[in-house]
């Protein structure tokens, strides 16, 4: 490929060629420069995986893995150069509106190359958006040189070995081709639902193409698309929200989203302030998505588990029997690639089955430490953070969401949480607020709106055995504050949620 | 060492980068934009992280590209490309204009820009030791030895340390004649030790949570001396496991300066962003309890409260020569003797509000649209001291180092958790307490500030992880603060 072809890389084939090219450059590299100290024996203080690392994992997650296979070189015993290469292109358009008009309208098209190399088990990573031949050669050279200067990385699992993906990923050409005019039309429909209200939010379309190659022979490529409309309507005293996400932009129903947000805003315009305390709640999918995101990040992250920071006790009934949660990138609705940040094929696996904690999210590093197998949960560039499930699906119930309030004498219907942060990671005790529609339930009916409330609540305790009243039949993609397209969740009714403050403090 | 302040950078290919930016602006104007500006940005980021005496990650990332902004009517159009050629830049300019034109389907009142002189200039942040030329071995030794020391303390399960460096070149061109090159060098570090109990974890961080970052070079790393502070940091984490719970009730709260810096960030910095006040961020980050007609009259806090937004403080994280609209860095009064007097603004929002442009618009890289961001928003020092504040407190809690933060969408109702506290009775710290939290309402809280430490304990903390905007942008903000006392605050909120 010529320099001009490189800088204009656009198709998936282009990206795969680029990934292969970087692997070729690594293989052809003569090794760390003579001006730099070469890799010697591992320093004594580093060790290679402590005994305690491998004894903390429950049996349910332990299987023989390619990481421990005899033909895999052990870190530190050679000067072999290994590499994982990930080339990605992101095309993103976002139409943002506020005060009922479009005020920011943005688009980007970016290609980047991410490289991790290991020189005799010494690792370094780098990324760049500069992809001309000479720039890639420099990337390879400086990364290899940098790696050779490091101590041995005790958790380096080796370059990703060959393995086929089992599904293609969900991709929609019409979403790729969506124009600013099409997005603006969706915004117009959302805004039009509340002519007397003030609307704000965004409609965006995103396409990602990624190719991966490793010196161990893995070679995979895939793409995915996402479209989201997320917005609020506001009165002078209230706001109501709506959210929709799909692989396909044509599936967004902007008029319906606008109508729902407007209805919530109008119904909240007059509200009561109620006393803080413990109330039964019906949580909308957005609020449930926030809880699941926190459980995923703090609890099902195998690195947190290995470091003693997770609540997870594998094989133990830690949640109500009504709770079943999967990591499922194979779902036909799923937004995600068929492989993870390390090029490992992704798969469906249970996180919670009928209340029993089942599986941790592993990347290849944590899998090596645990004596387990990576289940394709590596987040690109986040090796120090750990592995996180990113296609989380909570099973829904049979109850129409509107009927979950039945039987609640006095409780609250929560549309959305806002600014949730963890106070204590191991119990996932967190604080945050309600937002965009908080309603009072009395004698099984919604009787009015209430002002936003602050809560302080342990998320594991909130979903514990006996705490779930019911699950709604409205399972869908919900935005859990940290981004669209991560969690599919239904409405959820709980016996108790601890509110610790109101608008007045 | 480069000369501090305005210097002539010796960066290669500078003229070529100006050419790309100019091509982008021309592409936007040719397509019909009434105003356009463009930034070519090359940002290099290096980070190292160690855990428990072993190196965990070394990263070197380079982002390079051009971002161009076009104004038509009531909307900005923005386009970005990672392809650095005149042809791609010009195409991005045309795309930005086409995108802005599409906004006309849902129009508002026309946007106009407050006047700013068209500058041709160069600027480099002061630094003594280029962090990218320091041998990697030296950096590795800092994080490995610091985490080894912490991990060797009995009871510490996880010890981590990070170093982080950014070197950013920006070439800015506008259709009004701006031509500015800036080089911003930022350096930061942090470490933490986590002790794990049966049902809890306790953490101590140094020098603050999330790490502390300054504009400057490797001298910042040497000054904070992670290895030399590792033992004490780890020991406090272990001690917290057996410490008593923070008492509950209405007590006096004494905040050390890094926690007060985050308090300023959340309850002042975001509230005074003019784009929030105007409703432009309503759906995601939220709005503000402040209304423009209250400017100059609203009582924000006690008479001890003096807040400035100062982008000229040497070494502070949000110090620069020009913002990403070409407006010069400046110091703006925000709260004067407790009265709200100023906002954070850009050229468009300032014009709409009838205020002078504050030079507070920046973008997170080439591929994000510039937006109102905090500069160095902080307290001017008082005349007291931490020692004097404690001595004059009958019953309260000293709280240090942020652990959690949450605030509502109008920046009124907040709750913070800190890593460590000390109960104060009759002028003395009587015991360490764990899980300290406090909650309050912004003007009431700031109105209760009755003691503020002086310049000796004043420090411009840097916060490197401020999220705002859609698509999300991560901003680097500065917050000068000194220890202060707040009366009758609700303390010890429990789940």
PDB file of N, CA, C and O in Angstrom, chain B residues 436-485:
ATOM      1  N   UNK B 436     -16.067   9.624  55.712  1.00  0.00           N
ATOM      2  CA  UNK B 436     -16.687  10.935  55.939  1.00  0.00           C
ATOM      3  C   UNK B 436     -17.435  11.417  54.692  1.00  0.00           C
ATOM      4  O   UNK B 436     -16.912  11.322  53.579  1.00  0.00           O
ATOM      5  N   UNK B 437     -18.633  11.870  54.897  1.00  0.00           N
ATOM      6  CA  UNK B 437     -19.414  12.459  53.806  1.00  0.00           C
ATOM      7  C   UNK B 437     -20.048  13.747  54.313  1.00  0.00           C
ATOM      8  O   UNK B 437     -20.239  13.934  55.518  1.00  0.00           O
ATOM      9  N   UNK B 438     -20.377  14.628  53.378  1.00  0.00           N
ATOM     10  CA  UNK B 438     -21.155  15.824  53.730  1.00  0.00           C
ATOM     11  C   UNK B 438     -22.034  16.188  52.555  1.00  0.00           C
ATOM     12  O   UNK B 438     -21.737  15.850  51.405  1.00  0.00           O
ATOM     13  N   UNK B 439     -23.143  16.819  52.860  1.00  0.00           N
ATOM     14  CA  UNK B 439     -24.098  17.177  51.809  1.00  0.00           C
ATOM     15  C   UNK B 439     -24.619  18.578  52.077  1.00  0.00           C
ATOM     16  O   UNK B 439     -24.607  19.047  53.228  1.00  0.00           O
ATOM     17  N   UNK B 440     -25.067  19.251  51.024  1.00  0.00           N
ATOM     18  CA  UNK B 440     -25.544  20.613  51.229  1.00  0.00           C
ATOM     19  C   UNK B 440     -26.152  21.215  49.974  1.00  0.00           C
ATOM     20  O   UNK B 440     -26.271  20.553  48.937  1.00  0.00           O
ATOM     21  N   UNK B 441     -26.547  22.479  50.097  1.00  0.00           N
ATOM     22  CA  UNK B 441     -27.100  23.264  49.006  1.00  0.00           C
ATOM     23  C   UNK B 441     -26.134  24.417  48.739  1.00  0.00           C
ATOM     24  O   UNK B 441     -25.717  25.111  49.671  1.00  0.00           O
ATOM     25  N   UNK B 442     -25.773  24.635  47.497  1.00  0.00           N
ATOM     26  CA  UNK B 442     -24.617  25.469  47.141  1.00  0.00           C
ATOM     27  C   UNK B 442     -24.562  26.834  47.845  1.00  0.00           C
ATOM     28  O   UNK B 442     -23.599  27.104  48.574  1.00  0.00           O
ATOM     29  N   UNK B 443     -25.542  27.736  47.678  1.00  0.00           N
ATOM     30  CA  UNK B 443     -25.370  29.058  48.284  1.00  0.00           C
ATOM     31  C   UNK B 443     -25.383  29.018  49.815  1.00  0.00           C
ATOM     32  O   UNK B 443     -24.684  29.807  50.467  1.00  0.00           O
ATOM     33  N   UNK B 444     -26.176  28.091  50.358  1.00  0.00           N
ATOM     34  CA  UNK B 444     -26.218  27.973  51.825  1.00  0.00           C
ATOM     35  C   UNK B 444     -24.856  27.517  52.343  1.00  0.00           C
ATOM     36  O   UNK B 444     -24.347  28.027  53.353  1.00  0.00           O
ATOM     37  N   UNK B 445     -24.267  26.545  51.645  1.00  0.00           N
ATOM     38  CA  UNK B 445     -22.961  26.010  52.056  1.00  0.00           C
ATOM     39  C   UNK B 445     -21.895  27.099  51.993  1.00  0.00           C
ATOM     40  O   UNK B 445     -21.167  27.337  52.964  1.00  0.00           O
ATOM     41  N   UNK B 446     -21.812  27.780  50.842  1.00  0.00           N
ATOM     42  CA  UNK B 446     -20.773  28.812  50.705  1.00  0.00           C
ATOM     43  C   UNK B 446     -21.037  29.988  51.637  1.00  0.00           C
ATOM     44  O   UNK B 446     -20.103  30.661  52.082  1.00  0.00           O
ATOM     45  N   UNK B 447     -22.293  30.196  51.951  1.00  0.00           N
ATOM     46  CA  UNK B 447     -22.623  31.263  52.901  1.00  0.00           C
ATOM     47  C   UNK B 447     -22.161  30.954  54.305  1.00  0.00           C
ATOM     48  O   UNK B 447     -22.040  31.858  55.143  1.00  0.00           O
ATOM     49  N   UNK B 448     -21.888  29.682  54.578  1.00  0.00           N
ATOM     50  CA  UNK B 448     -21.475  29.299  55.932  1.00  0.00           C
ATOM     51  C   UNK B 448     -19.959  29.285  56.098  1.00  0.00           C
ATOM     52  O   UNK B 448     -19.460  28.946  57.165  1.00  0.00           O
ATOM     53  N   UNK B 449     -19.211  29.655  55.042  1.00  0.00           N
ATOM     54  CA  UNK B 449     -17.740  29.655  55.162  1.00  0.00           C
ATOM     55  C   UNK B 449     -17.301  30.836  56.031  1.00  0.00           C
ATOM     56  O   UNK B 449     -17.505  32.001  55.667  1.00  0.00           O
ATOM     57  N   UNK B 450     -16.708  30.536  57.178  1.00  0.00           N
ATOM     58  CA  UNK B 450     -16.345  31.637  58.082  1.00  0.00           C
ATOM     59  C   UNK B 450     -14.856  31.700  58.394  1.00  0.00           C
ATOM     60  O   UNK B 450     -14.410  32.613  59.096  1.00  0.00           O
ATOM     61  N   UNK B 451     -14.074  30.733  57.921  1.00  0.00           N
ATOM     62  CA  UNK B 451     -12.616  30.822  58.089  1.00  0.00           C
ATOM     63  C   UNK B 451     -11.957  30.278  56.821  1.00  0.00           C
ATOM     64  O   UNK B 451     -12.385  29.249  56.281  1.00  0.00           O
ATOM     65  N   UNK B 452     -10.918  30.957  56.356  1.00  0.00           N
ATOM     66  CA  UNK B 452     -10.233  30.569  55.118  1.00  0.00           C
ATOM     67  C   UNK B 452      -8.740  30.781  55.304  1.00  0.00           C
ATOM     68  O   UNK B 452      -8.298  31.866  55.703  1.00  0.00           O
ATOM     69  N   UNK B 453      -7.976  29.756  55.029  1.00  0.00           N
ATOM     70  CA  UNK B 453      -6.525  29.829  55.227  1.00  0.00           C
ATOM     71  C   UNK B 453      -5.880  30.760  54.200  1.00  0.00           C
ATOM     72  O   UNK B 453      -6.460  31.069  53.156  1.00  0.00           O
ATOM     73  N   UNK B 454      -4.644  31.131  54.489  1.00  0.00           N
ATOM     74  CA  UNK B 454      -3.945  32.130  53.687  1.00  0.00           C
ATOM     75  C   UNK B 454      -3.048  31.560  52.616  1.00  0.00           C
ATOM     76  O   UNK B 454      -3.096  30.359  52.290  1.00  0.00           O
ATOM     77  N   UNK B 455      -2.226  32.417  52.059  1.00  0.00           N
ATOM     78  CA  UNK B 455      -1.416  32.082  50.900  1.00  0.00           C
ATOM     79  C   UNK B 455      -0.444  30.940  51.123  1.00  0.00           C
ATOM     80  O   UNK B 455      -0.099  30.224  50.170  1.00  0.00           O
ATOM     81  N   UNK B 456       0.021  30.736  52.360  1.00  0.00           N
ATOM     82  CA  UNK B 456       0.980  29.660  52.612  1.00  0.00           C
ATOM     83  C   UNK B 456       0.378  28.285  52.334  1.00  0.00           C
ATOM     84  O   UNK B 456       1.103  27.325  52.061  1.00  0.00           O
ATOM     85  N   UNK B 457      -0.936  28.174  52.477  1.00  0.00           N
ATOM     86  CA  UNK B 457      -1.591  26.871  52.285  1.00  0.00           C
ATOM     87  C   UNK B 457      -2.463  26.856  51.031  1.00  0.00           C
ATOM     88  O   UNK B 457      -3.213  25.922  50.807  1.00  0.00           O
ATOM     89  N   UNK B 458      -2.365  27.903  50.232  1.00  0.00           N
ATOM     90  CA  UNK B 458      -3.121  28.026  48.981  1.00  0.00           C
ATOM     91  C   UNK B 458      -2.382  27.271  47.890  1.00  0.00           C
ATOM     92  O   UNK B 458      -1.166  27.381  47.767  1.00  0.00           O
ATOM     93  N   UNK B 459      -3.114  26.480  47.110  1.00  0.00           N
ATOM     94  CA  UNK B 459      -2.445  25.680  46.080  1.00  0.00           C
ATOM     95  C   UNK B 459      -3.359  25.528  44.869  1.00  0.00           C
ATOM     96  O   UNK B 459      -4.547  25.232  45.008  1.00  0.00           O
ATOM     97  N   UNK B 460      -2.817  25.713  43.675  1.00  0.00           N
ATOM     98  CA  UNK B 460      -3.639  25.570  42.453  1.00  0.00           C
ATOM     99  C   UNK B 460      -3.743  24.112  41.999  1.00  0.00           C
ATOM    100  O   UNK B 460      -2.982  23.653  41.157  1.00  0.00           O
ATOM    101  N   UNK B 461      -4.699  23.386  42.535  1.00  0.00           N
ATOM    102  CA  UNK B 461      -4.867  21.976  42.184  1.00  0.00           C
ATOM    103  C   UNK B 461      -5.319  21.824  40.733  1.00  0.00           C
ATOM    104  O   UNK B 461      -6.079  22.657  40.221  1.00  0.00           O
ATOM    105  N   UNK B 462      -4.883  20.744  40.109  1.00  0.00           N
ATOM    106  CA  UNK B 462      -5.283  20.463  38.727  1.00  0.00           C
ATOM    107  C   UNK B 462      -6.170  19.241  38.665  1.00  0.00           C
ATOM    108  O   UNK B 462      -5.857  18.205  39.251  1.00  0.00           O
ATOM    109  N   UNK B 463      -7.296  19.366  37.993  1.00  0.00           N
ATOM    110  CA  UNK B 463      -8.235  18.246  37.837  1.00  0.00           C
ATOM    111  C   UNK B 463      -8.220  17.826  36.362  1.00  0.00           C
ATOM    112  O   UNK B 463      -8.637  18.605  35.498  1.00  0.00           O
ATOM    113  N   UNK B 464      -7.751  16.601  36.058  1.00  0.00           N
ATOM    114  CA  UNK B 464      -7.584  16.211  34.646  1.00  0.00           C
ATOM    115  C   UNK B 464      -8.742  15.445  34.044  1.00  0.00           C
ATOM    116  O   UNK B 464      -8.602  14.853  32.980  1.00  0.00           O
ATOM    117  N   UNK B 465      -9.899  15.412  34.700  1.00  0.00           N
ATOM    118  CA  UNK B 465     -10.951  14.494  34.228  1.00  0.00           C
ATOM    119  C   UNK B 465     -12.337  15.119  34.253  1.00  0.00           C
ATOM    120  O   UNK B 465     -13.290  14.514  34.707  1.00  0.00           O
ATOM    121  N   UNK B 466     -12.458  16.334  33.744  1.00  0.00           N
ATOM    122  CA  UNK B 466     -13.760  17.004  33.751  1.00  0.00           C
ATOM    123  C   UNK B 466     -14.539  16.652  32.477  1.00  0.00           C
ATOM    124  O   UNK B 466     -14.145  17.002  31.370  1.00  0.00           O
ATOM    125  N   UNK B 467     -15.647  15.956  32.632  1.00  0.00           N
ATOM    126  CA  UNK B 467     -16.449  15.541  31.487  1.00  0.00           C
ATOM    127  C   UNK B 467     -17.557  16.532  31.187  1.00  0.00           C
ATOM    128  O   UNK B 467     -18.216  17.044  32.078  1.00  0.00           O
ATOM    129  N   UNK B 468     -17.745  16.800  29.892  1.00  0.00           N
ATOM    130  CA  UNK B 468     -18.804  17.723  29.475  1.00  0.00           C
ATOM    131  C   UNK B 468     -19.024  17.548  27.985  1.00  0.00           C
ATOM    132  O   UNK B 468     -18.099  17.212  27.242  1.00  0.00           O
ATOM    133  N   UNK B 469     -20.246  17.796  27.544  1.00  0.00           N
ATOM    134  CA  UNK B 469     -20.526  17.860  26.117  1.00  0.00           C
ATOM    135  C   UNK B 469     -20.928  16.533  25.515  1.00  0.00           C
ATOM    136  O   UNK B 469     -20.805  15.464  26.106  1.00  0.00           O
ATOM    137  N   UNK B 470     -21.476  16.615  24.313  1.00  0.00           N
ATOM    138  CA  UNK B 470     -21.849  15.443  23.519  1.00  0.00           C
ATOM    139  C   UNK B 470     -21.420  15.710  22.087  1.00  0.00           C
ATOM    140  O   UNK B 470     -21.916  16.675  21.497  1.00  0.00           O
ATOM    141  N   UNK B 471     -20.484  14.926  21.535  1.00  0.00           N
ATOM    142  CA  UNK B 471     -19.782  13.816  22.165  1.00  0.00           C
ATOM    143  C   UNK B 471     -18.987  14.285  23.381  1.00  0.00           C
ATOM    144  O   UNK B 471     -18.546  15.444  23.434  1.00  0.00           O
ATOM    145  N   UNK B 472     -18.800  13.376  24.328  1.00  0.00           N
ATOM    146  CA  UNK B 472     -18.115  13.704  25.577  1.00  0.00           C
ATOM    147  C   UNK B 472     -16.720  14.263  25.324  1.00  0.00           C
ATOM    148  O   UNK B 472     -15.987  13.785  24.473  1.00  0.00           O
ATOM    149  N   UNK B 473     -16.395  15.312  26.056  1.00  0.00           N
ATOM    150  CA  UNK B 473     -15.047  15.852  26.034  1.00  0.00           C
ATOM    151  C   UNK B 473     -14.494  15.835  27.455  1.00  0.00           C
ATOM    152  O   UNK B 473     -15.211  16.129  28.402  1.00  0.00           O
ATOM    153  N   UNK B 474     -13.222  15.492  27.575  1.00  0.00           N
ATOM    154  CA  UNK B 474     -12.569  15.495  28.880  1.00  0.00           C
ATOM    155  C   UNK B 474     -11.682  16.726  28.960  1.00  0.00           C
ATOM    156  O   UNK B 474     -10.794  16.911  28.124  1.00  0.00           O
ATOM    157  N   UNK B 475     -11.934  17.554  29.953  1.00  0.00           N
ATOM    158  CA  UNK B 475     -11.206  18.808  30.083  1.00  0.00           C
ATOM    159  C   UNK B 475     -10.226  18.781  31.242  1.00  0.00           C
ATOM    160  O   UNK B 475     -10.386  18.030  32.197  1.00  0.00           O
ATOM    161  N   UNK B 476      -9.202  19.636  31.138  1.00  0.00           N
ATOM    162  CA  UNK B 476      -8.225  19.814  32.211  1.00  0.00           C
ATOM    163  C   UNK B 476      -8.498  21.168  32.857  1.00  0.00           C
ATOM    164  O   UNK B 476      -8.428  22.195  32.183  1.00  0.00           O
ATOM    165  N   UNK B 477      -8.795  21.165  34.146  1.00  0.00           N
ATOM    166  CA  UNK B 477      -9.185  22.408  34.815  1.00  0.00           C
ATOM    167  C   UNK B 477      -8.323  22.615  36.053  1.00  0.00           C
ATOM    168  O   UNK B 477      -7.831  21.665  36.656  1.00  0.00           O
ATOM    169  N   UNK B 478      -8.186  23.870  36.436  1.00  0.00           N
ATOM    170  CA  UNK B 478      -7.399  24.211  37.623  1.00  0.00           C
ATOM    171  C   UNK B 478      -8.275  24.841  38.692  1.00  0.00           C
ATOM    172  O   UNK B 478      -9.256  25.534  38.373  1.00  0.00           O
ATOM    173  N   UNK B 479      -7.922  24.572  39.957  1.00  0.00           N
ATOM    174  CA  UNK B 479      -8.749  25.081  41.061  1.00  0.00           C
ATOM    175  C   UNK B 479      -7.903  25.464  42.270  1.00  0.00           C
ATOM    176  O   UNK B 479      -7.679  24.651  43.173  1.00  0.00           O
ATOM    177  N   UNK B 480      -7.441  26.697  42.315  1.00  0.00           N
ATOM    178  CA  UNK B 480      -6.708  27.149  43.496  1.00  0.00           C
ATOM    179  C   UNK B 480      -7.620  27.140  44.726  1.00  0.00           C
ATOM    180  O   UNK B 480      -8.782  27.551  44.651  1.00  0.00           O
ATOM    181  N   UNK B 481      -7.079  26.680  45.836  1.00  0.00           N
ATOM    182  CA  UNK B 481      -7.873  26.620  47.061  1.00  0.00           C
ATOM    183  C   UNK B 481      -6.947  26.574  48.263  1.00  0.00           C
ATOM    184  O   UNK B 481      -5.771  26.207  48.157  1.00  0.00           O
ATOM    185  N   UNK B 482      -7.510  26.942  49.406  1.00  0.00           N
ATOM    186  CA  UNK B 482      -6.824  26.837  50.692  1.00  0.00           C
ATOM    187  C   UNK B 482      -7.823  26.237  51.679  1.00  0.00           C
ATOM    188  O   UNK B 482      -9.032  26.318  51.456  1.00  0.00           O
ATOM    189  N   UNK B 483      -7.373  25.623  52.770  1.00  0.00           N
ATOM    190  CA  UNK B 483      -8.321  25.029  53.727  1.00  0.00           C
ATOM    191  C   UNK B 483      -9.321  26.065  54.238  1.00  0.00           C
ATOM    192  O   UNK B 483      -8.995  27.245  54.400  1.00  0.00           O
ATOM    193  N   UNK B 484     -10.542  25.588  54.489  1.00  0.00           N
ATOM    194  CA  UNK B 484     -11.596  26.506  54.933  1.00  0.00           C
ATOM    195  C   UNK B 484     -12.575  25.768  55.849  1.00  0.00           C
ATOM    196  O   UNK B 484     -12.670  24.537  55.816  1.00  0.00           O
ATOM    197  N   UNK B 485     -13.311  26.561  56.647  1.00  0.00           N
ATOM    198  CA  UNK B 485     -14.315  25.978  57.541  1.00  0.00           C
ATOM    199  C   UNK B 485     -15.718  26.399  57.121  1.00  0.00           C
ATOM    200  O   UNK B 485     -15.947  27.564  56.767  1.00  0.00           O
TER     201      UNK B 485
END
